[in-house]
Every structure is written in structure tokens, then in C-alpha cells.
XYZ file of C-alpha atoms in Angstrom:
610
model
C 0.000 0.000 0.000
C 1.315 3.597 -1.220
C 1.863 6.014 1.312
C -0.993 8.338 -0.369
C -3.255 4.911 0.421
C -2.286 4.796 3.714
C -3.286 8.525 4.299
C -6.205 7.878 2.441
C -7.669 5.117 4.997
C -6.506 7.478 7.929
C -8.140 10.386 6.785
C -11.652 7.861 6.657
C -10.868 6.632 10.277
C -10.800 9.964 11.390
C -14.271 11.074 9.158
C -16.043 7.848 10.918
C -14.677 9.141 14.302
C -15.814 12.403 13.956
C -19.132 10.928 12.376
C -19.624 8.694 15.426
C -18.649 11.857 18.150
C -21.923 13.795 16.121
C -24.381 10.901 16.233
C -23.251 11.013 19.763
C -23.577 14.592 20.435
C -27.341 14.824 18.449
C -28.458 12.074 20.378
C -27.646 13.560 23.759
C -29.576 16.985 22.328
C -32.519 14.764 21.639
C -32.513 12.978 24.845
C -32.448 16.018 26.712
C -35.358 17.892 24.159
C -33.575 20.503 23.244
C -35.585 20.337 19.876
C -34.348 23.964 18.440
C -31.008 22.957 19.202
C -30.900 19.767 17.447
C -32.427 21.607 14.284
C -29.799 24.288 14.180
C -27.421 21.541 14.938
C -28.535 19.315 11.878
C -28.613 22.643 9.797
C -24.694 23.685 10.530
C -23.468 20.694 9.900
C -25.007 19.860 6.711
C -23.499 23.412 5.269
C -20.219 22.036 6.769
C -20.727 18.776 4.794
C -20.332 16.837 7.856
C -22.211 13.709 8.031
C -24.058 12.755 10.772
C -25.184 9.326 10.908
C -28.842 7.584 11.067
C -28.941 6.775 14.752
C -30.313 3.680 15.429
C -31.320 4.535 18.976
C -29.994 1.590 21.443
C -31.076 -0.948 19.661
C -27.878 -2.219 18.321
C -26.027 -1.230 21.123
C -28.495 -3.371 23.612
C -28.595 -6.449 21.230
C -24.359 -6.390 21.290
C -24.436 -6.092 25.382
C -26.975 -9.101 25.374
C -24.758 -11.135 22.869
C -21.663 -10.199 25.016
C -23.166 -11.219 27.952
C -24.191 -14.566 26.345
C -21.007 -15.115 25.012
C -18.801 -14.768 28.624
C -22.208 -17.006 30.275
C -21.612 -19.758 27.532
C -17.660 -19.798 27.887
C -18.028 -19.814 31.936
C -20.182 -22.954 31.678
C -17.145 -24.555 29.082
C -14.920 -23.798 31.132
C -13.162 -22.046 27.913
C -11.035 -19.513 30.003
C -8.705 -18.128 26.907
C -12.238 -16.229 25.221
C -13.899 -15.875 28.777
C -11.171 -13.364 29.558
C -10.703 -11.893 26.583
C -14.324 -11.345 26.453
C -14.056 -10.343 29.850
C -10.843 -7.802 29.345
C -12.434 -6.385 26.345
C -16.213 -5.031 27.386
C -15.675 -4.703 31.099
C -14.521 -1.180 31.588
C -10.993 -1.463 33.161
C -11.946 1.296 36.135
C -14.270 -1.314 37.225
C -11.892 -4.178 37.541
C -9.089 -2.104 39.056
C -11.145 -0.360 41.407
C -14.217 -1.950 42.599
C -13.520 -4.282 45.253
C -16.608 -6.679 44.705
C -15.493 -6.973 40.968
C -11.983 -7.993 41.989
C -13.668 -10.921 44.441
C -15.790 -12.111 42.050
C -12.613 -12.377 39.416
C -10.797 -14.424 41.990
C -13.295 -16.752 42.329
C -13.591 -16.723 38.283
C -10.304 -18.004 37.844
C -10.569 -20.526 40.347
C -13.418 -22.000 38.389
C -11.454 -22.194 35.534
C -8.505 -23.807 37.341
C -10.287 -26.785 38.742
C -12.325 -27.024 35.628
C -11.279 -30.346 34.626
C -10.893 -31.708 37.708
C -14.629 -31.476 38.590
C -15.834 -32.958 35.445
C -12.688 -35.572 34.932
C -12.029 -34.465 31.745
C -9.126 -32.680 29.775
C -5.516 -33.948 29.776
C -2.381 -33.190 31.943
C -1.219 -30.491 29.253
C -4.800 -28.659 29.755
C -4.465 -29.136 33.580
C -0.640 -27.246 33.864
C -1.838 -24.287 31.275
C -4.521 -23.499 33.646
C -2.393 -23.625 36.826
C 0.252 -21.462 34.762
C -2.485 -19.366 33.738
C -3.989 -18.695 37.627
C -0.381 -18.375 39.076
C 0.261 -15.533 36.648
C -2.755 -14.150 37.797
C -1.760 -14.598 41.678
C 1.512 -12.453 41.012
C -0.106 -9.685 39.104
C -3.840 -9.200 39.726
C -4.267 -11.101 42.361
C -1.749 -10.364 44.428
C -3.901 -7.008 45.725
C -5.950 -10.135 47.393
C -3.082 -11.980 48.962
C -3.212 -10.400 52.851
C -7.380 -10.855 52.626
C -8.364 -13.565 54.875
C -11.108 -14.781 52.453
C -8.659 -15.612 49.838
C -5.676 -15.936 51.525
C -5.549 -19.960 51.832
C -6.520 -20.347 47.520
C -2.581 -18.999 47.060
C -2.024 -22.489 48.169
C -4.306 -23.843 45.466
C -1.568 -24.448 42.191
C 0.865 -26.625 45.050
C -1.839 -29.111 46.263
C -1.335 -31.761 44.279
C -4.897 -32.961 45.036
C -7.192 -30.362 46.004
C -10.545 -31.927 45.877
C -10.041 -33.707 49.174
C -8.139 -31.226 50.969
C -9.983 -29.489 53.552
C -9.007 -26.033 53.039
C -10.507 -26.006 48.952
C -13.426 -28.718 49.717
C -15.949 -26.255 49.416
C -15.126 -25.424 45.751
C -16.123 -28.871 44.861
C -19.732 -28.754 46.470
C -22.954 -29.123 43.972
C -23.500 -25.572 45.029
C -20.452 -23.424 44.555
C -20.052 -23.655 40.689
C -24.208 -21.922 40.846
C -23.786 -19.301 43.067
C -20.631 -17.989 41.125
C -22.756 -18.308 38.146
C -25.311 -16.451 39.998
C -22.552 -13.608 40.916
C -21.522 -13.574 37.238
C -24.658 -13.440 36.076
C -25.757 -10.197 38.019
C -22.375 -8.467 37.736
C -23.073 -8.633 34.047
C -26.627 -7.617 34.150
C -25.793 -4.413 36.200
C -22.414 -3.708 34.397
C -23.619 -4.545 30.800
C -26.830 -3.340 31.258
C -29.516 -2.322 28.836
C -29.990 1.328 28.983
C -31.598 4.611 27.268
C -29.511 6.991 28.872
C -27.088 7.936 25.660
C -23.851 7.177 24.444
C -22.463 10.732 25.362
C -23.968 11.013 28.873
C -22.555 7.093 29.639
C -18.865 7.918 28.751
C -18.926 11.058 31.196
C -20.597 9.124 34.180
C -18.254 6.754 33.669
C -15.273 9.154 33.369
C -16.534 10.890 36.846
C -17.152 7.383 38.555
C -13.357 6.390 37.825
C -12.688 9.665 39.357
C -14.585 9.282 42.327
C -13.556 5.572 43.007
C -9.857 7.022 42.737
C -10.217 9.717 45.404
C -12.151 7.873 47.255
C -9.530 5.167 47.515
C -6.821 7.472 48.229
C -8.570 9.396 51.174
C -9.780 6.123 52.674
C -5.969 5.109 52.612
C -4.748 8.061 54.239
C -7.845 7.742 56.966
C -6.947 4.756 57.518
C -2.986 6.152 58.586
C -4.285 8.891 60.209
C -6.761 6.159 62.207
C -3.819 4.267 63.292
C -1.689 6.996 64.238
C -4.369 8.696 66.071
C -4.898 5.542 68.296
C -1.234 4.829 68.660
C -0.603 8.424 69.765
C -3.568 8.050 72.446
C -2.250 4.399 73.410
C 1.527 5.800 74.581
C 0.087 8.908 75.686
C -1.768 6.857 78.386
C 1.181 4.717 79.403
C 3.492 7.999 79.424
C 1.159 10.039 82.244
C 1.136 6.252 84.071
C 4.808 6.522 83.689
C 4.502 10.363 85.093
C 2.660 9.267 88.066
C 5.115 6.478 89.180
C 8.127 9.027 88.809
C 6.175 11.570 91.063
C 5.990 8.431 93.070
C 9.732 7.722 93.046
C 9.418 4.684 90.773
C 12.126 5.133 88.121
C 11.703 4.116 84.062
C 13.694 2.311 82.627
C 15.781 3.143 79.195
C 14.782 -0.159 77.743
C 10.889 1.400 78.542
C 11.341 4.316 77.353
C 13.427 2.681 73.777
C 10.100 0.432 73.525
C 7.852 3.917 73.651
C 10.057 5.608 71.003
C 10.060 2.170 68.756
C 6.185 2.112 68.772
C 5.924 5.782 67.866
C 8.235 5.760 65.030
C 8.866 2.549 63.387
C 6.424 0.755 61.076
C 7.234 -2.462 61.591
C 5.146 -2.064 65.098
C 1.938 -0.125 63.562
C -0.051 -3.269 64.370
C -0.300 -2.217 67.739
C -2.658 0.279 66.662
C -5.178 -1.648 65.757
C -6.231 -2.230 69.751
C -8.756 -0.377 71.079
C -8.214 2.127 73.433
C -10.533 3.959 76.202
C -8.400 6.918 76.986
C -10.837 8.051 79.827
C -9.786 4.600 82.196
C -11.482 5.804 85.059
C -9.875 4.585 88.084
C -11.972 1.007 89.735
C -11.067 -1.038 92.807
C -8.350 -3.496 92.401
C -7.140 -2.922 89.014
C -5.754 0.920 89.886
C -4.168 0.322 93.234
C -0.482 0.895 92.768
C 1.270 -2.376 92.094
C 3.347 -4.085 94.956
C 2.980 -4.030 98.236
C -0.067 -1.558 98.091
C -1.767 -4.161 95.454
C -0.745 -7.283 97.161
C -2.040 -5.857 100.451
C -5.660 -5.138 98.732
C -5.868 -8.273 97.434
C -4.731 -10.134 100.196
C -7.990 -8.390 102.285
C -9.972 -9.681 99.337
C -8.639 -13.263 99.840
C -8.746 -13.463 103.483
C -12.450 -12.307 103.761
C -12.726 -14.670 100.982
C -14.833 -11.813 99.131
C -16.596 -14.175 96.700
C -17.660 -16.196 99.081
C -15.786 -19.580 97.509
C -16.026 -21.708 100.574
C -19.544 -21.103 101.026
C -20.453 -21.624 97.308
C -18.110 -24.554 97.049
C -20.419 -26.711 100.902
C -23.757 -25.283 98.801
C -22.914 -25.713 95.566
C -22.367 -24.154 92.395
C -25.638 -23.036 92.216
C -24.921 -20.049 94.624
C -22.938 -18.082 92.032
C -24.989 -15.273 90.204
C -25.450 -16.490 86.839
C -29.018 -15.291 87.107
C -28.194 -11.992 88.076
C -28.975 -8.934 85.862
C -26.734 -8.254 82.757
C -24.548 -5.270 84.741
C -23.840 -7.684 87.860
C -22.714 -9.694 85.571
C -20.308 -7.625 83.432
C -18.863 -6.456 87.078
C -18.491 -9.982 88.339
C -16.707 -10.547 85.099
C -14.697 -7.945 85.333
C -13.191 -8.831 88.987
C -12.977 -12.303 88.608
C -10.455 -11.595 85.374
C -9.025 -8.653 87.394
C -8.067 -11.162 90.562
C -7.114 -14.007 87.424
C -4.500 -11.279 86.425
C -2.404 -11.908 89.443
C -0.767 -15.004 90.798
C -2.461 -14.877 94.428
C -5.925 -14.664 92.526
C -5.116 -17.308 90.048
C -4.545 -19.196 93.214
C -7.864 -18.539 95.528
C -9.954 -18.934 92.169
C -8.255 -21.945 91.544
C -9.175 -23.216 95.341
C -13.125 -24.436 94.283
C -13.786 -26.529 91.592
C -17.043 -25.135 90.562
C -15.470 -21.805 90.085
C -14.529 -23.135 86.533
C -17.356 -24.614 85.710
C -19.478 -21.345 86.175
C -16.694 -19.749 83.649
C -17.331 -22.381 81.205
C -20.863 -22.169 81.116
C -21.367 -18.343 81.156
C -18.910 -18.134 78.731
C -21.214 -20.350 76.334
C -24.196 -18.878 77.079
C -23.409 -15.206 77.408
C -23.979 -12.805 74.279
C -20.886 -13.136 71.352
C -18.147 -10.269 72.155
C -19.911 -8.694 74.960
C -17.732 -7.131 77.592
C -19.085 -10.102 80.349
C -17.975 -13.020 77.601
C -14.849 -10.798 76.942
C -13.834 -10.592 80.803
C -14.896 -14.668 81.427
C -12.670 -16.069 78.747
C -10.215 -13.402 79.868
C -10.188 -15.274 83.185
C -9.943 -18.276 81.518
C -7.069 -17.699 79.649
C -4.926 -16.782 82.658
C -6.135 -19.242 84.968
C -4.776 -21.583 82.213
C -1.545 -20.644 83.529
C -2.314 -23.455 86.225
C -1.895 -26.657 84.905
C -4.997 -28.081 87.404
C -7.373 -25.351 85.458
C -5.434 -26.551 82.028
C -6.515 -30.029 83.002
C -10.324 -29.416 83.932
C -10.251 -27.186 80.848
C -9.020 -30.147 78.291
C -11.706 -32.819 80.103
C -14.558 -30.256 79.590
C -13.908 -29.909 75.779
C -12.978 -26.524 75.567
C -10.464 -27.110 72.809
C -13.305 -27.875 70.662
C -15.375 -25.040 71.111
C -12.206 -22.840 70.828
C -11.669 -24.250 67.718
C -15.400 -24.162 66.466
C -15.330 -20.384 67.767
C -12.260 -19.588 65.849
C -13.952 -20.608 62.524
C -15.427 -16.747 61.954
C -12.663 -15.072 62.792
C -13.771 -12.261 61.142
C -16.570 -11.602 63.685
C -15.071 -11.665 67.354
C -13.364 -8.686 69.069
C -9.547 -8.138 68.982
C -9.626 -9.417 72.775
C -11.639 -11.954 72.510
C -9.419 -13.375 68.859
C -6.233 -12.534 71.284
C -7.251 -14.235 74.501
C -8.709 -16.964 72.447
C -5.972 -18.475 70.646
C -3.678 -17.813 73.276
C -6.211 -20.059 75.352
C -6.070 -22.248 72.800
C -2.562 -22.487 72.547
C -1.951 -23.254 76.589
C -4.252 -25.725 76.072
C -1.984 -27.518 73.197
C 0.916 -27.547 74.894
C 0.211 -29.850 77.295
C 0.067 -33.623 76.398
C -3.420 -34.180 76.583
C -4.210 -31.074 74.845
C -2.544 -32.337 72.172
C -4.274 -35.987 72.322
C -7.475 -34.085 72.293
C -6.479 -32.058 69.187
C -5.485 -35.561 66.930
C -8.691 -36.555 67.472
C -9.989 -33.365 65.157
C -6.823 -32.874 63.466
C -8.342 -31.948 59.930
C -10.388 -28.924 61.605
C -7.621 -27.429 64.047
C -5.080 -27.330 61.200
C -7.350 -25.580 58.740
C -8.717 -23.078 61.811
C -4.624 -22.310 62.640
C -3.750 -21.899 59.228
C -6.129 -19.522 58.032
C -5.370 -17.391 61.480
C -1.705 -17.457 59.948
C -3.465 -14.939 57.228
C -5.447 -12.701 59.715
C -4.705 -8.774 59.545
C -4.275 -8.892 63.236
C -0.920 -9.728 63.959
C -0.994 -9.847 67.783
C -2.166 -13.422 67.611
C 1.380 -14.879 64.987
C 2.956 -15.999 68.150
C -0.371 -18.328 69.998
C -1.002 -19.744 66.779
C 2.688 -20.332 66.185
C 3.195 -22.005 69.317
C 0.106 -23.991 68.540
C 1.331 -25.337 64.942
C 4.610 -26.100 66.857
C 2.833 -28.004 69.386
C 0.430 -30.089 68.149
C 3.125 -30.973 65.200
C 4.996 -33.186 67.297
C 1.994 -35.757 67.666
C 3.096 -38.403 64.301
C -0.761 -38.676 63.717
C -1.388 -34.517 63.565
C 1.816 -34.122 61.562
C 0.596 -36.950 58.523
C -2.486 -35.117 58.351
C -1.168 -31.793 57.852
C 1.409 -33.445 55.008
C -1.855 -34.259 53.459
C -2.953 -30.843 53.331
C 0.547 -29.791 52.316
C 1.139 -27.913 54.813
C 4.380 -26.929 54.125
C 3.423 -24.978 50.372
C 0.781 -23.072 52.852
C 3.612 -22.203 55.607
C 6.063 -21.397 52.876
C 3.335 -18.366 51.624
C 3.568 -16.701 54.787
C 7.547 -16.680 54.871
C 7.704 -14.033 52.921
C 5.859 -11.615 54.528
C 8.569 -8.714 55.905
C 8.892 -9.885 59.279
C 12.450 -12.011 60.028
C 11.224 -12.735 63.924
C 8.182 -14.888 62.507
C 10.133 -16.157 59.305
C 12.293 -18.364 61.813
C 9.156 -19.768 63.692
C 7.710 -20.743 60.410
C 11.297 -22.619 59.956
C 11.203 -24.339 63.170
C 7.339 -25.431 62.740
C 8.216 -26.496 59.247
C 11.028 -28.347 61.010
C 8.708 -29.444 63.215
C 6.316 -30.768 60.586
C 8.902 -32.797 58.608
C 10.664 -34.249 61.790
C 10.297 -38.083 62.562
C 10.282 -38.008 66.030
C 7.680 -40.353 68.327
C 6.759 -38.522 71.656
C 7.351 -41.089 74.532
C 3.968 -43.102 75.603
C 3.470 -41.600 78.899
C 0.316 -40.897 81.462
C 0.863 -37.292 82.914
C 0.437 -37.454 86.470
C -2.602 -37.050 87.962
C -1.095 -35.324 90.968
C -0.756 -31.785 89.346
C 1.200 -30.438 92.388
C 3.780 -32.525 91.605
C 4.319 -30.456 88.260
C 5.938 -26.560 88.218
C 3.022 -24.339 87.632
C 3.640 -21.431 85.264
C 1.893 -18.929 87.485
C 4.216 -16.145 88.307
C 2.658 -13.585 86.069
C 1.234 -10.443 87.622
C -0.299 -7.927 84.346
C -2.883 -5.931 84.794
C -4.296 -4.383 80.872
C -6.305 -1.651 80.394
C -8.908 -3.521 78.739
C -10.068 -4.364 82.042
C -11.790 -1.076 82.601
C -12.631 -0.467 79.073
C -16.522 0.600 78.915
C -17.251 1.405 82.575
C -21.190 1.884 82.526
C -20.607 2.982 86.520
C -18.970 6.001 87.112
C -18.436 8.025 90.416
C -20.634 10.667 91.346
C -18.699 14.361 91.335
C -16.709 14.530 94.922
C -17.972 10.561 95.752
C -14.854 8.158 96.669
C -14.300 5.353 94.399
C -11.074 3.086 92.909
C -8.056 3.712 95.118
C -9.074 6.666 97.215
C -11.666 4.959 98.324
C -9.298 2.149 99.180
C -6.271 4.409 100.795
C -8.858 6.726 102.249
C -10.994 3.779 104.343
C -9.710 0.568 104.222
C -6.008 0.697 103.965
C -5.224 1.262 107.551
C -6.625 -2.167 108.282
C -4.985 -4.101 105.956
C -1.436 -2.862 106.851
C -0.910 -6.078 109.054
C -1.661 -8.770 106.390
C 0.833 -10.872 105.227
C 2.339 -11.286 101.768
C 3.623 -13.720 99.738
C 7.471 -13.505 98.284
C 7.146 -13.766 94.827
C 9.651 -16.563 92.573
C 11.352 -15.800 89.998
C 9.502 -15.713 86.534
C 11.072 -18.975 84.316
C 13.335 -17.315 81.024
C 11.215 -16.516 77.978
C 11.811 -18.473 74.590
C 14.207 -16.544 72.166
C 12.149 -14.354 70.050
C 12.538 -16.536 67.018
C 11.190 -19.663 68.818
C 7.659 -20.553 68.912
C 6.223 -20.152 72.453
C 6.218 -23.472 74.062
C 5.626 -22.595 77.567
C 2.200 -21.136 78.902
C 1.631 -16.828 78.725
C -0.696 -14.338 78.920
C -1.210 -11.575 75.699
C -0.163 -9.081 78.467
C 2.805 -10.770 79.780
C 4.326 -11.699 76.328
C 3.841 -8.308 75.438
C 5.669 -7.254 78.191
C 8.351 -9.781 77.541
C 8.698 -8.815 74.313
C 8.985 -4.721 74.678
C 11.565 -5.859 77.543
């Protein structure tokens, strides 16, 4: 073709544009009636000798959309993935796949259709099978990868290493009767609102859509930034809090420490701690009873007065029964009785007078089934829980009443509880494991604990990397837990969270992938039944804030309450009690190791900013 030719066929490209932008333009005029308008328009350009073409309305424009849609239904149901995406690339408007968060899910869950394709119908070849793997792992390091730290999704970057994902627990679902329908179903009403069928014109379309993309893109960026300021915000409040407590116990004579003070200055300033943020925080903490008299001897002498007068009246409930305790009592008794028995939990004397009546427990383990999800009275009772586990009698009537499995069964929607009650739950759970029989208990439901532990491995709230850790590490070393979790290829899934940007959790994924791969048989062996013949792990005296998160009762102006009250009438009594020396707390594991002794969230924390 001559170079004139060539210009020639430009030139018509450009006369068919420009035709196409004036069909456009007169049909907005028309939609809107401006009648005179549309005349005068018709009139100046046919004495410019521009053509303006017949419109066809949206006819032809509706019958393409309903041909398109058609055409990505029919390849979805073939499983044809090479003209379902190109189908899908071409007519669905790129702001839309980029930006809308919905449309993003539902194209994850796309190309996992086409990836097990074959498998669920048992046809295609090995050839077929390893370009559609290709195909989706291309996809998980490019478009997918915005996905990867979503807890939904996070487990199906696992999916191209499992050599045999139908009857692996973690991608069981996919091959249900019902999945392949309801992503139909999805499909089917993306395209509907997406591709719809419209009257609005051509003209009017292309500028909503131009403002939309601008929208979505602001709107992104200023939810990004309030979500830094968010975390700042609460970070700044959080130190703020512990500096004025750090005021108070210099006006006291208490010194700080430059390690303290090094922690402080590391969680202000370094991202690699902006988790920590994510906590709530009650900056008001209004001072209540035991949990804001000083700590030492002042605490240890109010809580020895509580023991003494035995203030819950244990040794009458325990010659009556259980029945004396108030789990009938109205909602705010309960919250406060809640709130004091996790307040005396949080120190080693209290661990030890709860610890004294059986039936204490068992009233912990039934309110904290029956009272309402993530309120502050379930919040406070497995709070209790978690540090009386700390005792290895509690750890033992804990494991016999089965609360491993309704851990595990709670852990399930993760999504829904509280960051306390996620925290103080799989650090429960993890106690639990590391003692032999906690371990027996979790072979017996090995499939479920590994698939609850590894998707926690994915959640945004990385408080809870070391319980569930500890837990892997744990249960690992039973032969019968560890040839299950080869099943499930464990190691692929491990080896995904490696490479997050975090060395001190890097090397406990080594040593539970160690773990997993080891050969070692435990030694067949009863645990003694006298539990005082075992060290107890119960040294631990932390007091959190979260204890007086929420206070619905609050002092009257000038009334005495918290430690006033305390100091002002009842200290002078309680001067004479005695108090017991406190042993030395056993070494922490290194940092790099999983946990493998019993903790608290407040004492690792602690340990850890030590």
C-alpha cells in the first residue's frame, strides 16, 4: 500500500470518528429535548458537509451487550477460560476491575473455576491441567496479588501446590454441587448491572463513567490516608496513656527504665510495630477497685484483704454448691463480676484462691457459652480463663470439659469476634496444646484445628502470629497430627507466609516447618494425675487496660471510688496482712522460637517490649 493509500484510509478513520462523536452529540440533544437545538445543529453541519449518521437509537447497542453477555455465560459454563477473559478484558470497563472491590472478588473466584475445571468434570488432559495452573499463578503475582493479605482468599494462594485439592480441607468447598451456581449467579448479576440495557445515551454514559473512575480514585486514596491517620491517632492516644502512668510512678519515686522508654520511642516511630494500633483504646480509664491500686505491696495488700475475707464467698459456694454463684443476676452484675474475677485471674495470688473451688470453673465455662458473642461479660470470662490456664490443674479441667473444641469451632469466623476476645482466644487455645493431653485431644480433630490455625496465619491482626505459632509447633509433634497436615501440604501453605517482611516470625515458620517434617515419636506416657507434683507457670502479675474499658458505673462528682476509696478507708486495716514472696519468673523463649511454655497476651507483650 502507497503512502498516499495509507493517508487515504486514515483520513476515513478519522471522518467515521468524527461521524460517530456527532451521532453522539445529536443524540444527547434529543434525549435532553432541546428540539431547536438539534435543528440548528442538523442545519450547521449539513453546510459544513459533515455527516451525521442515522442513529439507530440503542437498539444495536443493547442487542451487542446481550450477545456479550451470552457469550462470557456460555464460555463460563465450558470452562473455555482463553475467550472468557478476553471477552471479559475487552467489554468490562478497566476502572471497574481495578477499582471496585466486589469486581476484583468475584474475578478471583472466576479463575478458580477455571482452574479446577477439569478436575470437577474428569475431563481434559495433563497439558490442559498445567496451562490453567500457569495461567492462575500468573494471575496470583499480578492481579491477584492485591488479594493476597485478605483472609477470604488468603488460603486459595495455596491452590496451584496441592497436588490434590478436591479432598483437601481447606478447597473442599469449591467442589460442592453448590459453589459452581452461586458464582454463576454472581456472574450473572455483575453482568446484568455492568452490561446493562440502557436509554440513557452514548455521550452522557462515557462522562458518568469518566466521573465514577474519578470518584472511586479519590475515594480510595482518602480512605488510605484515613486509615494512617486512624492508626496513628490511636497509637498516639495508646503511649500517651502509658506515658502520664509513667509520670505518676516518677512523682511516686518509681524510676523508668531506658529499655521502657526505647520500647515507647520504637512504637511511635517505626512501622514495623503499627499493628499495635489496631487495639482499642478507652483513653478516659477511670480509676476502679483493684485494678488501679499501685502495684506491689499496696496491690498485694488489697488483694490479700480480698482473699482473706474470701470476698466471693468460695467456701460457702463450694459446701452449697455451684448453684450459689450469680449467673441469674442482671446483665450489669454480671459484666462487674466478670470484670473482677479476670481482674483477681491477672495476678498469681488470685489465680490461686480462684483456683481453690472446683465449681469456680465450671461457672466460667458455662457463662462463657451462654453469654452474648463479644460482649464485655464473655470478653472478661474467657479473659479469666485464659490466665487461669496458667495453672496446669485449670489446664486439666479445661481439656476434660472440651474446651479445645469449642475454641476451635469459635475460631472458625474469625472475622466476627473482638480483637480481645481473637487474642485471649488463641492464646487459650494455645496453653491448652501444649500440654500432652491437649494435644491428644487435638489428633482426634486434626483436619479442623489445622485448617482453623492456618487460616489465622493470614489474619490482619498480627498480635495473635505468636499463639497460633506455638500452637502449629505443638500439636506438630503428635506423628498422627503431623501426617495429616502433610496431606494438606502444609508446608506450600507455611512457605506463603515466609515471605511476609517480618524475620522474627520467618524463623518460627522454619522451626514449625522443622517441626512438621521431623520423625520423632513422643514417649507413651500418662501425665500425672497429681498436678502439684508439676511446676506451675503462674508467676505472672499484668494488669491491661482492657479491664476497665466501657465502665457503665462512674463516680458521682466529689464521691470516693477506685483507690481513694481504698487508701482513704480501708487501707489502715490491711497494713498487718501478710504477703507472699514472689519466685522468679522462668526465662522466655528466644524471640525466634515458637512459644512453648504457657503466657498471657499481656505478659508476652511485656516480655517482648523488655
Amino acid at each position: 500500500m502507497s503512502s498516499r493509500e495509507t493517508h487515504v484510509v486514515e483520513m476515513g478513520d478519522i471522518l467515521a470518528n468524527e461521524a460517530d462523536l456527532l451521532g453522539m452529540i445529536k443524540e444527547y440533544l434529543k434525549f435532553g429535548e432541546f428540539d431547536d437545538t438539534v435543528h440548528q445543529f442538523e442545519k450547521e453541519c449539513k453546510d459544513k458537509g459533515k455527516l451525521i449518521p442515522k442513529s439507530r437509537g440503542n437498539r444495536l447497542r443493547d442487542s451487542k451487550t446481550l450477545i456479550i453477555q451470552k457469550d462470557l455465560l456460555s464460555s463460563f459454563d465450558d470452562g473455555d477460560f482463553k475467550v472468557f477473559f478476553e471477552l471479559w478484558e475487552e467489554y468490562i470497563p478497566a476502572e471497574v476491575r481495578d477499582s471496585d472491590p466486589q469486581t476484583q472478588k468475584l474475578e478471583f473466584y472466576l479463575h478458580i473455576h477455571f482452574t479446577i475445571f477439569p478436575l470437577k468434570i474428569h475431563l481434559g488432559g495433563p497439558t490442559d491441567r498445567d496451562g490453567r495452573i500457569t495461567h492462575f499463578k500468573q494471575y496470583l503475582e499480578t492481579r491477584g496479588a492485591t488479594l493476597s493479605q485478605t483472609t477470604e482468599f488468603l488460603p486459595y494462594y495455596a491452590l496451584p501446590f496441592v497436588p490434590s485439592p478436591a479432598v483437601h480441607p481447606s478447597f473442599r468447598d469449591l467442589f460442592q454441587d453448590t459453589w459452581v451456581p452461586e458464582v454463576r449467579r454472581k456472574l450473572e448479576a455483575f453482568l446484568s448491572a455492568t452490561l446493562k440495557v440502557t436509554n440513557a445515551p452514548r455521550l452522557l454514559l462515557l462522562y458518568l463513567q469518566l466521573q465514577l473512575a474519578e470518584a472511586e480514585r479519590r475515594a480510595s486514596y482518602y480512605m488510605r490516608r484515613f486509615g494512617k491517620m486512624q492508626a496513628d491517632h490511636h497509637r498516639l492516644i495508646d503511649v500517651t496513656a502509658e506515658l502520664v502512668d509513667s509520670l505518676e510512678d516518677t512523682v511516686r519515686g518509681k524510676m523508668v527504665s531506658p529499655e521502657y522508654l526505647q520500647s515507647v520511642c520504637l512504637r511511635l516511630f517505626s512501622n514495623h510495630l503499627r499493628q499495635s494500633s489496631v487495639q482499642s483504646v478507652d483513653f478516659t480509664r477511670p480509676g476502679t477497685r483493684l485494678t488501679r491500686s499501685l502495684h506491689g505491696e499496696q496491690r498485694d495488700t488489697v488483694l490479700q484483704a480480698y482473699i482473706s475475707n474470701d470476698l466471693l464467698d468460695l467456701h460457702s459456694a463450694q459446701q452449697v454448691g455451684s448453684d450459689s454463684q450469680p449467673r441469674g443476676s442482671c446483665k450489669i452484675v454480671r459484666q462487674y463480676m466478670a470484670r473482677l474475677i479476670n481482674a483477681l485471674a491477672s495476678l498469681s495470688e488470685g489465680r490461686a484462691y480462684l483456683s481453690q473451688v472446683p465449681s469456680v470453673l465450671l461457672v466460667l465455662l458455662e457463662s462463657l457459652k451462654t453469654e452474648e458473642k463479644d460482649s464485655l461479660s464473655r470478653e472478661n470470662v474467657l479473659g479469666a480463663l485464659q490466665k487461669l490456664s496458667l495453672r496446669r490443674s485449670q489446664q486439666s479441667a479445661m481439656i476434660g470439659a472440651g474446651l479445645i473444641g469449642w475454641l476451635v469451632e469459635e475460631l472458625q469466623d474469625s472475622d466476627c469476634l473482638s480483637d480481645y476476645t481473637l487474642e485471649y482466644a488463641v492464646a487459650l487455645l494455645m496453653n491448652l496444646c501444649l500440654r500432652t493431653r491437649g494435644k491428644r485431644e487435638c489428633a482426634r480433630n486434626a483436619k479442623s484445628i489445622l485448617k482453623v490455625l492456618t487460616d489465622l496465619l493470614g489474619h490482619e491482626n498480627q498480635q495473635i502470629r505468636p499463639y497460633v505459632n506455638g500452637a502449629l509447633y505443638s500439636i506438630l509433634a503428635v506423628p498422627a497430627v503431623r501426617e495429616e497436615a502433610r496431606e494438606m501440604s502444609m508446608e506450600e501453605i507455611l512457605g506463603c507466609y515466609s515471605r511476609e517482611e517480618n524475620p522474627e516470625l520467618n524463623r518460627q515458620i522454619e522451626f514449625i516447618i522443622k517441626q512438621l517434617n521431623s520423625g520423632e515419636v513422643p514417649e507413651e506416657g500418662r501425665e500425672s494425675d497429681n498436678e502439684e507434683e508439676e511446676e506451675d507457670d503462674d508467676d505472672e502479675d499484668m494488669m491491661e487496660t482492657d479491664l476497665d474499658k466501657e465502665e457503665v458505673l462512674l463516680p458521682q462528682p466529689r464521691e470516693l471510688s477506685g483507690e481513694t476509696l481504698l487508701t482513704t478507708n480501708y487501707l489502715g486495716i490491711m497494713t498487718n496482712l501478710a504477703t507472699r514472696s514472689k519466685k522468679k519468673s522462668s526465662a522466655p523463649p528466644g524471640v525466634h522460637e515458637p512459644l512453648q511454655r504457657p503466657v498471657t497476651p499481656s505478659s508476652h507483650r511485656n516480655a517482648l517490649a523488655m
